[in-house]
Amino acid sequence: MEKVLEVNDLHISFDTYGGEVKAVRGVTFDLKKGETLAIVGESGSGKSVTTRALARLIPSPPGRIKQGEILFDGKDLAKLKEKEMQQIRGKDISTIFQDPMTSLNPTMKIGNQIMEGLIKHQKMSKAQAKSRAIELLELVGLPNPVERINQYPHQFSGGQRQRIVIAIALACNPKILIADEPTTALDVTIQAQILELMKDIQKKTESSILFITHDLGVVANVADRVAVMYAGKIVEIGTVDEIFYNPKHPYTWGLLGSMPTLDNKEDNLIAIPGSPPDMLKPPKGDAFAPRNEYALEIDKEMEPPMFKVSDTHYAATWLLHEYAPDIEPPEAVKRRMKGFAQTGAGNSKEGERP
Ligand SMILES: Nc1ncnc2c1ncn2[C@@H]1O[C@H](COP(=O)(O)OP(=O)(O)OP(=O)(O)O)[C@@H](O)[C@H]1O
Ligand SMILES: [Mg+2]
């Protein structure tokens, strides 16, 4: 499959009074045309910083891209001037964030907010942009778009506002859509509708989606591939099936073990002990070692490289080294893996994945 984005060894830091917060420490991945890549991991693992950097939305100062490449359309976005980036942001790369209110301008009619990008990037006339805005609002399922186009954001519900944000994000048929917890602030039924909508639109437009979420259940339903982040690094990446049925990193085991499933109610949840490291002083060796009951001696000394499990599956754990002891996931996680295999982790996409 054709790659639309390639991120190589990306490092991002924030200069604070306390020192340098090393938020992203060598992230490498690519995004293929038409796919959805989910990024999961605990709070503070660097999901938002990584993806915001792709649209160059890291406030600077205090933030800065220290090192690495973000290759898109023959350019390295990490080094692009803000002026050039403005041609790409909102046109080729669009973003949807958790709280729609922060993405909308409260003093501007929603129609005008959708038309802005169309006039700027697509060089449409006002009349053309208006009819396209109405089409887009229909596409995202907002009732009575002809009348409502003249209303302000506060006149809509949270779910409706998120639909408007999606309409704005989609206005210029972006090649990449970055959705950072787009449904977390919404109630469950609306969440499901919005996710369904994103999947539908993706089919029509062949855009690639980077989807950030805390919710592994959502991942199973919407993603093709999953990247697991811990302490500013991707520690495991693979297809949904590989991550759910054959996870290799003890941190991924921890995430799966702490995920509620239908037959495995809360009482069986296993929380990951301890908390993530302080990114002002990331530890030597494997950052997960202090919380990892399967840690080896070498984990305290040396960071594990990405070991290859399959052409699409990689994990950064010394347990995959040929001389490492043979350690299986804990029983509770294995039961869960079996459960996923029986019910189908990504059942709504069965047969579509390569
Ligand atoms: N403006 C900032 N100044 C200093 N540190 C920051 C800033 N923004 C983010 N960080 C730090 O960068 C790290 C990664 O943050 P990020 O927001 O990417 O986490 P996340 O994985 O998106 O978490 P969450 O799931 O809570 O959204 C954290 O340690 C955070 O404290
Ligand atoms: Mg975040």
mmCIF file of C-alpha atoms and ligand atoms in Angstrom:
data_model
loop_
_atom_site.group_PDB
_atom_site.id
_atom_site.type_symbol
_atom_site.label_atom_id
_atom_site.label_comp_id
_atom_site.label_asym_id
_atom_site.label_seq_id
_atom_site.Cartn_x
_atom_site.Cartn_y
_atom_site.Cartn_z
ATOM 1 C CA MET A 1 0.000 0.000 0.000
ATOM 2 C CA GLU A 2 1.085 3.515 -0.787
ATOM 3 C CA LYS A 3 2.540 5.503 2.132
ATOM 4 C CA VAL A 4 1.127 8.973 2.688
ATOM 5 C CA LEU A 5 3.258 9.847 5.695
ATOM 6 C CA GLU A 6 6.558 8.678 7.074
ATOM 7 C CA VAL A 7 7.823 9.706 10.499
ATOM 8 C CA ASN A 8 11.455 8.935 11.258
ATOM 9 C CA ASP A 9 13.093 9.105 14.684
ATOM 10 C CA LEU A 10 11.043 12.062 15.880
ATOM 11 C CA HIS A 11 12.137 13.727 19.125
ATOM 12 C CA ILE A 12 10.113 16.516 20.751
ATOM 13 C CA SER A 13 10.987 18.363 23.956
ATOM 14 C CA PHE A 14 9.517 21.150 26.055
ATOM 15 C CA ASP A 15 11.825 23.592 27.765
ATOM 16 C CA THR A 16 10.333 24.253 31.189
ATOM 17 C CA TYR A 17 11.540 25.864 34.412
ATOM 18 C CA GLY A 18 12.148 22.371 35.760
ATOM 19 C CA GLY A 19 14.288 21.436 32.743
ATOM 20 C CA GLU A 20 13.777 19.662 29.428
ATOM 21 C CA VAL A 21 10.650 17.497 29.280
ATOM 22 C CA LYS A 22 11.498 14.782 26.739
ATOM 23 C CA ALA A 23 7.943 14.141 25.631
ATOM 24 C CA VAL A 24 8.673 12.219 22.418
ATOM 25 C CA ARG A 25 11.883 10.195 22.223
ATOM 26 C CA GLY A 26 12.455 8.649 18.834
ATOM 27 C CA VAL A 27 9.128 7.802 17.234
ATOM 28 C CA THR A 28 9.109 6.066 13.846
ATOM 29 C CA PHE A 29 6.036 4.922 11.912
ATOM 30 C CA ASP A 30 4.280 5.342 8.608
ATOM 31 C CA LEU A 31 0.699 5.844 7.563
ATOM 32 C CA LYS A 32 -0.699 4.183 4.466
ATOM 33 C CA LYS A 33 -3.326 5.451 2.095
ATOM 34 C CA GLY A 34 -6.867 4.802 3.330
ATOM 35 C CA GLU A 35 -5.862 3.124 6.592
ATOM 36 C CA THR A 36 -6.688 3.962 10.194
ATOM 37 C CA LEU A 37 -3.770 3.773 12.584
ATOM 38 C CA ALA A 38 -4.746 3.963 16.252
ATOM 39 C CA ILE A 39 -2.335 5.271 18.851
ATOM 40 C CA VAL A 40 -2.936 4.018 22.374
ATOM 41 C CA GLY A 41 -1.125 4.375 25.677
ATOM 42 C CA GLU A 42 -1.544 5.842 29.143
ATOM 43 C CA SER A 43 -1.959 9.532 29.834
ATOM 44 C CA GLY A 44 1.276 11.439 29.239
ATOM 45 C CA SER A 45 2.794 8.846 26.886
ATOM 46 C CA GLY A 46 3.143 11.407 24.099
ATOM 47 C CA LYS A 47 0.199 10.591 21.834
ATOM 48 C CA SER A 48 -1.056 14.156 21.465
ATOM 49 C CA VAL A 49 2.394 15.733 21.233
ATOM 50 C CA THR A 50 3.394 13.301 18.461
ATOM 51 C CA THR A 51 0.283 13.840 16.383
ATOM 52 C CA ARG A 52 0.091 17.594 16.922
ATOM 53 C CA ALA A 53 3.663 17.825 15.706
ATOM 54 C CA LEU A 54 2.571 16.314 12.392
ATOM 55 C CA ALA A 55 0.367 19.366 11.799
ATOM 56 C CA ARG A 56 3.043 21.521 13.402
ATOM 57 C CA LEU A 57 0.684 22.530 16.187
ATOM 58 C CA ILE A 58 3.176 22.301 19.053
ATOM 59 C CA PRO A 59 3.410 25.661 20.816
ATOM 60 C CA SER A 60 6.955 26.891 20.360
ATOM 61 C CA PRO A 61 8.352 27.917 22.775
ATOM 62 C CA PRO A 62 8.240 25.908 25.006
ATOM 63 C CA GLY A 63 8.012 23.010 22.555
ATOM 64 C CA ARG A 64 10.468 22.117 19.832
ATOM 65 C CA ILE A 65 11.104 19.347 17.355
ATOM 66 C CA LYS A 66 14.642 18.370 18.342
ATOM 67 C CA GLN A 67 15.318 15.762 15.758
ATOM 68 C CA GLY A 68 13.678 13.614 13.117
ATOM 69 C CA GLU A 69 11.734 13.782 9.889
ATOM 70 C CA ILE A 70 8.041 14.024 9.020
ATOM 71 C CA LEU A 71 7.919 13.166 5.331
ATOM 72 C CA PHE A 72 4.761 14.116 3.476
ATOM 73 C CA ASP A 73 4.298 14.718 -0.230
ATOM 74 C CA GLY A 74 8.038 15.041 -0.876
ATOM 75 C CA LYS A 75 8.567 17.536 1.951
ATOM 76 C CA ASP A 76 9.916 17.289 5.477
ATOM 77 C CA LEU A 77 7.221 18.952 7.586
ATOM 78 C CA ALA A 78 9.585 19.085 10.564
ATOM 79 C CA LYS A 79 11.593 21.712 8.739
ATOM 80 C CA LEU A 80 8.907 23.591 6.831
ATOM 81 C CA LYS A 81 8.395 27.305 7.337
ATOM 82 C CA GLU A 82 5.111 28.258 9.035
ATOM 83 C CA LYS A 83 3.940 29.953 5.862
ATOM 84 C CA GLU A 84 4.372 26.778 3.802
ATOM 85 C CA MET A 85 2.784 24.745 6.579
ATOM 86 C CA GLN A 86 -0.336 26.910 6.347
ATOM 87 C CA GLN A 87 -0.831 25.608 2.811
ATOM 88 C CA ILE A 88 -0.901 22.051 4.131
ATOM 89 C CA ARG A 89 -2.729 22.437 7.440
ATOM 90 C CA GLY A 90 -6.489 22.237 7.005
ATOM 91 C CA LYS A 91 -6.045 21.223 3.371
ATOM 92 C CA ASP A 92 -3.940 18.049 3.235
ATOM 93 C CA ILE A 93 -3.706 17.422 6.980
ATOM 94 C CA SER A 94 -6.736 18.154 9.167
ATOM 95 C CA THR A 95 -7.251 17.776 12.884
ATOM 96 C CA ILE A 96 -10.160 16.952 15.161
ATOM 97 C CA PHE A 97 -9.599 17.330 18.894
ATOM 98 C CA GLN A 98 -11.449 16.162 21.958
ATOM 99 C CA ASP A 99 -13.294 19.359 22.753
ATOM 100 C CA PRO A 100 -15.070 20.750 19.692
ATOM 101 C CA MET A 101 -15.619 24.110 21.394
ATOM 102 C CA THR A 102 -11.878 24.841 21.332
ATOM 103 C CA SER A 103 -11.704 24.125 17.582
ATOM 104 C CA LEU A 104 -14.654 26.372 16.717
ATOM 105 C CA ASN A 105 -14.684 30.129 16.761
ATOM 106 C CA PRO A 106 -17.552 31.088 19.117
ATOM 107 C CA THR A 107 -18.097 34.466 17.435
ATOM 108 C CA MET A 108 -18.404 33.198 13.874
ATOM 109 C CA LYS A 109 -21.352 31.531 12.136
ATOM 110 C CA ILE A 110 -20.627 27.854 11.538
ATOM 111 C CA GLY A 111 -21.246 28.217 7.796
ATOM 112 C CA ASN A 112 -18.521 30.819 7.495
ATOM 113 C CA GLN A 113 -16.133 28.615 9.466
ATOM 114 C CA ILE A 114 -16.624 25.791 6.986
ATOM 115 C CA MET A 115 -16.416 28.148 3.987
ATOM 116 C CA GLU A 116 -13.115 29.694 5.135
ATOM 117 C CA GLY A 117 -10.938 26.742 4.095
ATOM 118 C CA LEU A 118 -12.845 26.232 0.869
ATOM 119 C CA ILE A 119 -12.289 29.842 -0.175
ATOM 120 C CA LYS A 120 -8.661 29.852 0.931
ATOM 121 C CA HIS A 121 -7.451 26.440 -0.239
ATOM 122 C CA GLN A 122 -9.899 25.460 -2.971
ATOM 123 C CA LYS A 123 -10.212 28.989 -4.370
ATOM 124 C CA MET A 124 -14.008 28.674 -4.413
ATOM 125 C CA SER A 125 -16.311 31.641 -4.789
ATOM 126 C CA LYS A 126 -18.507 32.508 -1.807
ATOM 127 C CA ALA A 127 -21.570 30.979 -3.450
ATOM 128 C CA GLN A 128 -19.724 27.760 -4.333
ATOM 129 C CA ALA A 129 -18.301 27.515 -0.831
ATOM 130 C CA LYS A 130 -21.735 27.973 0.686
ATOM 131 C CA SER A 131 -23.333 25.192 -1.293
ATOM 132 C CA ARG A 132 -20.373 22.901 -0.514
ATOM 133 C CA ALA A 133 -20.705 23.789 3.203
ATOM 134 C CA ILE A 134 -24.343 22.715 3.103
ATOM 135 C CA GLU A 135 -23.355 19.460 1.380
ATOM 136 C CA LEU A 136 -20.727 18.809 4.044
ATOM 137 C CA LEU A 137 -23.184 19.408 6.867
ATOM 138 C CA GLU A 138 -25.544 16.943 5.196
ATOM 139 C CA LEU A 139 -22.702 14.460 4.897
ATOM 140 C CA VAL A 140 -22.007 14.631 8.649
ATOM 141 C CA GLY A 141 -25.704 14.271 9.394
ATOM 142 C CA LEU A 142 -26.558 17.691 10.772
ATOM 143 C CA PRO A 143 -30.302 18.308 10.365
ATOM 144 C CA ASN A 144 -31.578 21.376 8.456
ATOM 145 C CA PRO A 145 -28.177 22.615 7.268
ATOM 146 C CA VAL A 146 -29.669 25.344 5.069
ATOM 147 C CA GLU A 147 -31.107 27.131 8.084
ATOM 148 C CA ARG A 148 -28.511 26.172 10.642
ATOM 149 C CA ILE A 149 -25.551 27.350 8.623
ATOM 150 C CA ASN A 150 -26.209 30.846 9.972
ATOM 151 C CA GLN A 151 -26.086 29.826 13.621
ATOM 152 C CA TYR A 152 -23.235 30.119 16.116
ATOM 153 C CA PRO A 153 -21.460 27.203 17.849
ATOM 154 C CA HIS A 154 -23.239 27.696 21.194
ATOM 155 C CA GLN A 155 -26.557 26.973 19.465
ATOM 156 C CA PHE A 156 -25.532 23.334 18.919
ATOM 157 C CA SER A 157 -25.209 20.303 21.198
ATOM 158 C CA GLY A 158 -21.787 18.746 21.908
ATOM 159 C CA GLY A 159 -22.352 15.935 19.402
ATOM 160 C CA GLN A 160 -23.534 18.404 16.752
ATOM 161 C CA ARG A 161 -20.509 20.605 17.354
ATOM 162 C CA GLN A 162 -18.206 17.634 16.855
ATOM 163 C CA ARG A 163 -20.006 16.930 13.549
ATOM 164 C CA ILE A 164 -19.378 20.529 12.525
ATOM 165 C CA VAL A 165 -15.684 20.164 13.396
ATOM 166 C CA ILE A 166 -15.585 17.018 11.276
ATOM 167 C CA ALA A 167 -17.269 18.911 8.399
ATOM 168 C CA ILE A 168 -14.578 21.600 8.649
ATOM 169 C CA ALA A 169 -11.827 18.986 8.828
ATOM 170 C CA LEU A 170 -13.184 17.224 5.755
ATOM 171 C CA ALA A 171 -13.969 20.339 3.726
ATOM 172 C CA CYS A 172 -10.845 20.152 1.557
ATOM 173 C CA ASN A 173 -10.708 16.328 1.261
ATOM 174 C CA PRO A 174 -7.600 15.986 3.414
ATOM 175 C CA LYS A 175 -5.169 13.154 2.757
ATOM 176 C CA ILE A 176 -4.651 12.755 6.505
ATOM 177 C CA LEU A 177 -7.135 13.228 9.310
ATOM 178 C CA ILE A 178 -5.764 13.396 12.831
ATOM 179 C CA ALA A 179 -8.430 12.633 15.419
ATOM 180 C CA ASP A 180 -7.263 13.044 19.007
ATOM 181 C CA GLU A 181 -9.884 11.474 21.302
ATOM 182 C CA PRO A 182 -12.638 12.913 19.099
ATOM 183 C CA THR A 183 -15.456 11.225 20.963
ATOM 184 C CA THR A 184 -14.264 11.058 24.578
ATOM 185 C CA ALA A 185 -16.329 14.082 25.615
ATOM 186 C CA LEU A 186 -19.516 12.665 24.090
ATOM 187 C CA ASP A 187 -22.008 10.153 25.410
ATOM 188 C CA VAL A 188 -21.784 6.563 24.244
ATOM 189 C CA THR A 189 -24.540 6.579 21.580
ATOM 190 C CA ILE A 190 -23.255 9.781 20.006
ATOM 191 C CA GLN A 191 -19.713 8.361 20.177
ATOM 192 C CA ALA A 192 -20.796 5.340 18.170
ATOM 193 C CA GLN A 193 -22.535 7.540 15.585
ATOM 194 C CA ILE A 194 -19.512 9.785 15.156
ATOM 195 C CA LEU A 195 -17.172 6.809 14.752
ATOM 196 C CA GLU A 196 -19.527 5.255 12.217
ATOM 197 C CA LEU A 197 -19.598 8.570 10.372
ATOM 198 C CA MET A 198 -15.812 8.789 10.264
ATOM 199 C CA LYS A 199 -15.564 5.256 8.896
ATOM 200 C CA ASP A 200 -18.188 6.004 6.233
ATOM 201 C CA ILE A 201 -16.494 9.174 5.122
ATOM 202 C CA GLN A 202 -13.131 7.452 5.036
ATOM 203 C CA LYS A 203 -14.508 4.851 2.639
ATOM 204 C CA LYS A 204 -15.759 7.598 0.334
ATOM 205 C CA THR A 205 -12.672 9.800 0.462
ATOM 206 C CA GLU A 206 -9.853 7.223 0.929
ATOM 207 C CA SER A 207 -8.262 9.477 3.511
ATOM 208 C CA SER A 208 -5.875 8.074 6.120
ATOM 209 C CA ILE A 209 -6.791 8.497 9.768
ATOM 210 C CA LEU A 210 -4.557 8.728 12.809
ATOM 211 C CA PHE A 211 -6.839 7.946 15.689
ATOM 212 C CA ILE A 212 -5.862 8.531 19.290
ATOM 213 C CA THR A 213 -7.867 6.911 22.022
ATOM 214 C CA HIS A 214 -7.770 5.495 25.528
ATOM 215 C CA ASP A 215 -10.455 3.016 24.614
ATOM 216 C CA LEU A 216 -9.160 -0.309 23.290
ATOM 217 C CA GLY A 217 -12.729 -1.338 22.467
ATOM 218 C CA VAL A 218 -12.925 1.546 20.001
ATOM 219 C CA VAL A 219 -9.559 0.552 18.539
ATOM 220 C CA ALA A 220 -10.804 -2.939 17.808
ATOM 221 C CA ASN A 221 -13.719 -1.473 15.901
ATOM 222 C CA VAL A 222 -12.159 1.317 13.883
ATOM 223 C CA ALA A 223 -8.449 0.668 13.372
ATOM 224 C CA ASP A 224 -6.470 -1.360 10.859
ATOM 225 C CA ARG A 225 -3.227 -1.058 12.794
ATOM 226 C CA VAL A 226 -2.300 -0.071 16.345
ATOM 227 C CA ALA A 227 0.745 1.690 17.764
ATOM 228 C CA VAL A 228 1.240 1.377 21.529
ATOM 229 C CA MET A 229 3.090 4.302 23.090
ATOM 230 C CA TYR A 230 4.894 4.366 26.414
ATOM 231 C CA ALA A 231 7.018 7.204 27.809
ATOM 232 C CA GLY A 232 7.479 8.963 24.483
ATOM 233 C CA LYS A 233 8.169 5.877 22.373
ATOM 234 C CA ILE A 234 6.255 3.367 20.296
ATOM 235 C CA VAL A 235 6.852 0.090 22.122
ATOM 236 C CA GLU A 236 4.726 -2.133 19.895
ATOM 237 C CA ILE A 237 3.075 -1.738 16.518
ATOM 238 C CA GLY A 238 1.065 -4.188 14.451
ATOM 239 C CA THR A 239 -2.266 -4.944 12.830
ATOM 240 C CA VAL A 240 -5.294 -4.999 15.119
ATOM 241 C CA ASP A 241 -5.232 -8.796 15.061
ATOM 242 C CA GLU A 242 -1.534 -8.955 15.915
ATOM 243 C CA ILE A 243 -1.920 -6.571 18.850
ATOM 244 C CA PHE A 244 -5.063 -8.200 20.239
ATOM 245 C CA TYR A 245 -4.305 -11.910 19.601
ATOM 246 C CA ASN A 246 -0.542 -11.983 19.730
ATOM 247 C CA PRO A 247 0.733 -9.068 21.836
ATOM 248 C CA LYS A 248 4.447 -9.293 22.635
ATOM 249 C CA HIS A 249 5.242 -6.329 24.875
ATOM 250 C CA PRO A 250 4.473 -6.666 28.609
ATOM 251 C CA TYR A 251 3.079 -3.130 28.502
ATOM 252 C CA THR A 252 0.594 -4.171 25.805
ATOM 253 C CA TRP A 253 -0.301 -7.167 28.020
ATOM 254 C CA GLY A 254 -0.949 -4.662 30.788
ATOM 255 C CA LEU A 255 -3.212 -2.528 28.601
ATOM 256 C CA LEU A 256 -5.172 -5.570 27.420
ATOM 257 C CA GLY A 257 -5.431 -6.866 30.989
ATOM 258 C CA SER A 258 -6.905 -3.585 32.136
ATOM 259 C CA MET A 259 -9.487 -3.469 29.354
ATOM 260 C CA PRO A 260 -13.065 -4.308 30.345
ATOM 261 C CA THR A 261 -14.693 -6.863 28.053
ATOM 262 C CA LEU A 262 -18.243 -8.148 27.879
ATOM 263 C CA ASP A 263 -17.591 -11.470 29.608
ATOM 264 C CA ASN A 264 -14.769 -10.163 31.782
ATOM 265 C CA LYS A 265 -16.317 -7.536 34.003
ATOM 266 C CA GLU A 266 -14.510 -4.947 36.108
ATOM 267 C CA ASP A 267 -13.741 -7.364 38.946
ATOM 268 C CA ASN A 268 -11.295 -9.168 36.679
ATOM 269 C CA LEU A 269 -9.439 -6.073 35.565
ATOM 270 C CA ILE A 270 -5.746 -6.033 36.288
ATOM 271 C CA ALA A 271 -4.330 -2.547 36.674
ATOM 272 C CA ILE A 272 -0.736 -1.918 35.612
ATOM 273 C CA PRO A 273 1.182 -1.306 38.872
ATOM 274 C CA GLY A 274 3.086 1.946 39.443
ATOM 275 C CA SER A 275 3.041 5.006 37.227
ATOM 276 C CA PRO A 276 4.840 6.233 34.092
ATOM 277 C CA PRO A 277 8.288 7.814 34.471
ATOM 278 C CA ASP A 278 9.009 11.501 34.876
ATOM 279 C CA MET A 279 9.840 12.741 31.398
ATOM 280 C CA LEU A 280 12.255 15.292 32.851
ATOM 281 C CA LYS A 281 14.488 12.350 33.742
ATOM 282 C CA PRO A 282 13.533 9.338 31.641
ATOM 283 C CA PRO A 283 15.202 6.263 33.133
ATOM 284 C CA LYS A 284 18.181 4.468 31.686
ATOM 285 C CA GLY A 285 17.346 1.233 29.872
ATOM 286 C CA ASP A 286 13.752 0.226 29.216
ATOM 287 C CA ALA A 287 11.453 2.932 30.638
ATOM 288 C CA PHE A 288 8.809 0.302 31.445
ATOM 289 C CA ALA A 289 11.202 -1.931 33.437
ATOM 290 C CA PRO A 290 10.317 -0.577 36.925
ATOM 291 C CA ARG A 291 6.670 -1.559 36.354
ATOM 292 C CA ASN A 292 7.373 -4.776 34.485
ATOM 293 C CA GLU A 293 7.292 -7.988 36.492
ATOM 294 C CA TYR A 294 8.998 -9.756 33.575
ATOM 295 C CA ALA A 295 11.891 -7.283 33.350
ATOM 296 C CA LEU A 296 15.319 -8.827 32.713
ATOM 297 C CA GLU A 297 18.669 -7.580 34.039
ATOM 298 C CA ILE A 298 19.494 -6.019 30.675
ATOM 299 C CA ASP A 299 16.311 -3.873 30.830
ATOM 300 C CA LYS A 300 17.920 -1.746 33.530
ATOM 301 C CA GLU A 301 20.975 -1.074 31.393
ATOM 302 C CA MET A 302 20.012 -0.950 27.761
ATOM 303 C CA GLU A 303 17.002 0.136 25.792
ATOM 304 C CA PRO A 304 15.587 -2.688 23.718
ATOM 305 C CA PRO A 305 15.516 -2.183 19.942
ATOM 306 C CA MET A 306 12.378 -2.905 17.903
ATOM 307 C CA PHE A 307 12.376 -6.667 17.316
ATOM 308 C CA LYS A 308 10.574 -7.940 14.264
ATOM 309 C CA VAL A 309 7.705 -10.341 14.889
ATOM 310 C CA SER A 310 6.270 -10.240 11.354
ATOM 311 C CA ASP A 311 6.464 -7.893 8.385
ATOM 312 C CA THR A 312 3.793 -5.762 10.041
ATOM 313 C CA HIS A 313 4.463 -6.451 13.733
ATOM 314 C CA TYR A 314 7.341 -5.075 15.822
ATOM 315 C CA ALA A 315 7.883 -4.777 19.572
ATOM 316 C CA ALA A 316 10.594 -3.185 21.698
ATOM 317 C CA THR A 317 11.143 -5.732 24.446
ATOM 318 C CA TRP A 318 14.217 -7.789 25.311
ATOM 319 C CA LEU A 319 11.855 -10.740 25.786
ATOM 320 C CA LEU A 320 11.999 -11.123 22.007
ATOM 321 C CA HIS A 321 15.779 -11.545 22.013
ATOM 322 C CA GLU A 322 16.833 -15.054 20.978
ATOM 323 C CA TYR A 323 18.590 -15.642 24.336
ATOM 324 C CA ALA A 324 15.700 -14.335 26.443
ATOM 325 C CA PRO A 325 13.726 -16.800 28.595
ATOM 326 C CA ASP A 326 10.462 -17.973 27.092
ATOM 327 C CA ILE A 327 7.807 -15.943 28.884
ATOM 328 C CA GLU A 328 4.135 -16.160 28.089
ATOM 329 C CA PRO A 329 1.534 -13.449 28.764
ATOM 330 C CA PRO A 330 -0.233 -13.823 32.142
ATOM 331 C CA GLU A 331 -3.208 -16.206 32.188
ATOM 332 C CA ALA A 332 -5.766 -13.429 32.565
ATOM 333 C CA VAL A 333 -4.423 -11.714 29.447
ATOM 334 C CA LYS A 334 -4.338 -15.012 27.549
ATOM 335 C CA ARG A 335 -7.992 -15.576 28.409
ATOM 336 C CA ARG A 336 -8.733 -12.161 27.043
ATOM 337 C CA MET A 337 -6.733 -12.820 23.853
ATOM 338 C CA LYS A 338 -8.772 -16.001 23.388
ATOM 339 C CA GLY A 339 -11.934 -13.996 24.008
ATOM 340 C CA PHE A 340 -10.969 -11.524 21.299
ATOM 341 C CA ALA A 341 -10.211 -14.356 18.924
ATOM 342 C CA GLN A 342 -13.671 -15.839 19.546
ATOM 343 C CA THR A 343 -15.688 -12.660 19.340
ATOM 344 C CA GLY A 344 -13.405 -11.031 16.759
ATOM 345 C CA ALA A 345 -11.529 -7.987 17.989
ATOM 346 C CA GLY A 346 -12.130 -6.092 14.799
ATOM 347 C CA ASN A 347 -15.321 -7.907 13.844
ATOM 348 C CA SER A 348 -16.894 -4.946 12.079
ATOM 349 C CA LYS A 349 -14.079 -4.969 9.547
ATOM 350 C CA GLU A 350 -13.749 -8.727 9.166
ATOM 351 C CA GLY A 351 -12.476 -9.716 5.775
ATOM 352 C CA GLU A 352 -11.486 -6.225 4.780
ATOM 353 C CA ARG A 353 -8.109 -6.169 6.416
ATOM 354 C CA PRO A 354 -5.102 -7.358 4.429
HETATM 355 N N1 LIG B 1 3.241 22.680 26.854
HETATM 356 C C1 LIG B 1 3.893 21.725 27.520
HETATM 357 N N2 LIG B 1 4.880 22.010 28.396
HETATM 358 C C2 LIG B 1 5.535 21.042 29.059
HETATM 359 N N3 LIG B 1 5.296 19.742 28.922
HETATM 360 C C3 LIG B 1 4.326 19.367 28.071
HETATM 361 C C4 LIG B 1 3.570 20.337 27.324
HETATM 362 N N4 LIG B 1 2.669 19.667 26.555
HETATM 363 C C5 LIG B 1 2.866 18.352 26.816
HETATM 364 N N5 LIG B 1 3.861 18.158 27.714
HETATM 365 C C6 LIG B 1 4.347 16.881 28.249
HETATM 366 O O1 LIG B 1 4.538 15.986 27.191
HETATM 367 C C7 LIG B 1 4.233 14.652 27.597
HETATM 368 C C8 LIG B 1 3.310 14.005 26.604
HETATM 369 O O2 LIG B 1 2.052 14.660 26.646
HETATM 370 P P1 LIG B 1 0.832 14.280 25.694
HETATM 371 O O3 LIG B 1 -0.152 15.374 25.810
HETATM 372 O O4 LIG B 1 1.343 13.944 24.347
HETATM 373 O O5 LIG B 1 0.278 12.963 26.370
HETATM 374 P P2 LIG B 1 -0.926 12.052 25.865
HETATM 375 O O6 LIG B 1 -0.361 10.697 25.583
HETATM 376 O O7 LIG B 1 -1.657 12.721 24.782
HETATM 377 O O8 LIG B 1 -1.810 11.951 27.201
HETATM 378 P P3 LIG B 1 -3.416 12.016 27.387
HETATM 379 O O9 LIG B 1 -3.863 10.599 27.173
HETATM 380 O O10 LIG B 1 -3.576 12.439 28.797
HETATM 381 O O11 LIG B 1 -3.986 12.974 26.407
HETATM 382 C C9 LIG B 1 3.673 14.750 29.004
HETATM 383 O O12 LIG B 1 4.716 14.403 29.890
HETATM 384 C C10 LIG B 1 3.312 16.206 29.131
HETATM 385 O O13 LIG B 1 3.433 16.622 30.462
HETATM 386 MG MG MG B 2 -3.567 13.552 24.617
#
